Amino acid sequence: TDNYVVMGNPIAHSKSPEIHRAFAAQTQQALNYQTLLVPLEAFADTAKQFFAAAQAKGANVTVPFKEQAFALCDELSERAQLAGAVNTLIKLDNGKLRGDNTDGLGLVSDLQAHVDLHGAKVLLLGAGGAAKGCLLPLLEAGVASIDIFNRTYAKAQQLAAVAPATCQACESESLAQGYDVVINSTSASLNGQLPDVPGSIIAAHTLCYDMMYGKEITAFNQWAQAQGAKQVIDGLGMLVGQAAHSFNLWRGVLPAVTPVLQQLRQQLE
Ligand code: ATR
């Protein structure tokens, strides 16, 4: 049977095995999917060892190894190149390793389930790895523009500099009013904190998306709701979405996300 793993540290609480086993059942594919705890200093060795086995066909990569996975690959998708990070490793028939990044696709799929992205004016909060990975997929989905706001302005500028001209770094004063979509990619919600942005970025038609998720509504989505946002969505759908796109790269079939998302939502604590 074909073997897959998710590599990370820590990894015990990863939802990826449950998600991929559900996808396998749904699409009637026979495969194994396990967690693989990788020692912090041994990513490359562990990955090579895993892929040396004939049955090893692919891996997901999570914190803190996505950049190391990028460096390990023999070839990379354009998305992965732009993201500078790999979350999906694919063993090709010739034994070489191909790297891709499905995080941004997962975000875009989840957004598209709620809003028409075509022509949308987007505000992206944060300029770290998560922000970087979603620029190209958002542009490919046809958004009109992406304003990038970050606590550290220089990092927003750096990100905008390597992106197409429809992406621009914004300081607080140059933020527009009432974006169509506001995406929080910062880790501020982890500490119950908020990016320092004015409520005027949100209007009655604005959809807000926080890449974080939990049983309770995130700090950012709570704030967005209080500003009168039309809808607030958390990142659980992005998690299931990125998994679905990884599954598609490995197995050539894109599983349905909704039933698995509902299953995970019920289990949140
Ligand atoms: P990730 O891969 O999750 O994006 P990262 O690359 O470390 O993680 O980036 C974290 C992002 O969250 C950064 O944009 C960071 O802002 P800085 O560049 O100014 O550090 C942002 N961030 C983290 N905590 C924040 C907070 N309390 N308020 C606002 N932004 C925060």
XYZ file of N, CA, C and O and ligand atoms in Angstrom, residues 126-131 150-152 155 185-188 191 193-196 212, ligand 1:
111
model
N -0.484 40.935 7.664
C 0.658 40.064 7.936
C 1.525 39.928 6.701
O 1.042 40.081 5.568
N 2.795 39.656 6.924
C 3.736 39.528 5.809
C 4.726 38.395 6.070
O 5.858 38.429 5.599
N 4.318 37.391 6.820
C 5.171 36.236 7.110
C 4.961 35.145 6.077
O 4.454 35.382 4.971
N 5.357 33.931 6.444
C 5.262 32.802 5.530
C 3.847 32.549 5.045
O 3.628 32.253 3.862
N 2.882 32.659 5.920
C 1.498 32.371 5.547
C 0.973 33.383 4.537
O 0.226 33.030 3.614
N 1.379 34.642 4.695
C 0.949 35.691 3.766
C 1.572 35.472 2.391
O 0.893 35.533 1.359
N 1.347 45.241 7.476
C 2.051 44.453 8.485
C 2.535 45.359 9.605
O 2.861 46.519 9.386
N 2.578 44.792 10.828
C 3.108 45.501 11.991
C 4.478 46.097 11.648
O 4.743 47.257 11.931
N 5.332 45.271 11.030
C 6.634 45.750 10.576
C 6.514 46.097 9.096
O 6.486 45.208 8.241
N 8.652 44.653 6.157
C 8.402 43.290 5.671
C 7.269 43.265 4.645
O 7.291 42.479 3.701
N -3.536 36.930 8.257
C -2.532 35.850 8.235
C -1.563 35.977 9.393
O -0.628 35.182 9.506
N -1.754 36.973 10.250
C -0.824 37.152 11.380
C -1.109 36.108 12.451
O -2.196 35.526 12.510
N -0.114 35.891 13.290
C -0.307 34.964 14.394
C -0.819 35.689 15.642
O -0.832 35.120 16.724
N -1.268 36.942 15.477
C -1.727 37.736 16.628
C -2.846 37.040 17.406
O -2.858 37.060 18.638
N -2.336 34.856 20.506
C -2.188 35.481 21.827
C -3.384 36.361 22.164
O -3.293 37.221 23.029
N -4.419 38.730 20.464
C -4.132 40.115 20.085
C -4.704 40.430 18.711
O -5.080 39.535 17.959
N -4.748 41.725 18.401
C -5.306 42.183 17.132
C -4.275 42.973 16.350
O -3.510 43.734 16.941
N -4.243 42.812 15.024
C -3.427 43.727 14.219
C -3.962 45.157 14.422
O -5.171 45.340 14.602
N -3.062 46.128 14.377
C -3.436 47.507 14.689
C -3.988 48.204 13.441
O -3.290 48.986 12.795
N -6.364 31.518 11.564
C -6.404 30.758 12.817
C -7.805 30.148 12.982
O -8.766 30.590 12.359
P 3.587 32.602 9.532
O 4.387 31.597 8.785
O 2.467 32.026 10.345
O 3.122 33.734 8.671
P 5.671 34.291 10.518
O 6.377 34.144 9.209
O 6.444 34.243 11.780
O 4.554 33.182 10.669
O 4.828 35.660 10.457
C 4.004 36.076 11.515
C 3.230 37.319 11.062
O 2.330 37.689 12.116
C 4.110 38.524 10.820
O 3.531 39.287 9.784
C 4.051 39.252 12.160
O 4.308 40.639 12.086
P 5.837 41.197 12.134
O 6.384 40.986 10.766
O 5.689 42.618 12.500
O 6.536 40.390 13.183
C 2.603 39.025 12.514
N 2.306 39.145 13.937
C 2.630 38.281 14.936
N 2.148 38.700 16.113
C 1.497 39.860 15.881
C 0.786 40.803 16.706
N 0.641 40.599 18.021
N 0.245 41.884 16.113
C 0.376 42.078 14.780
N 1.039 41.241 13.963
C 1.599 40.152 14.495
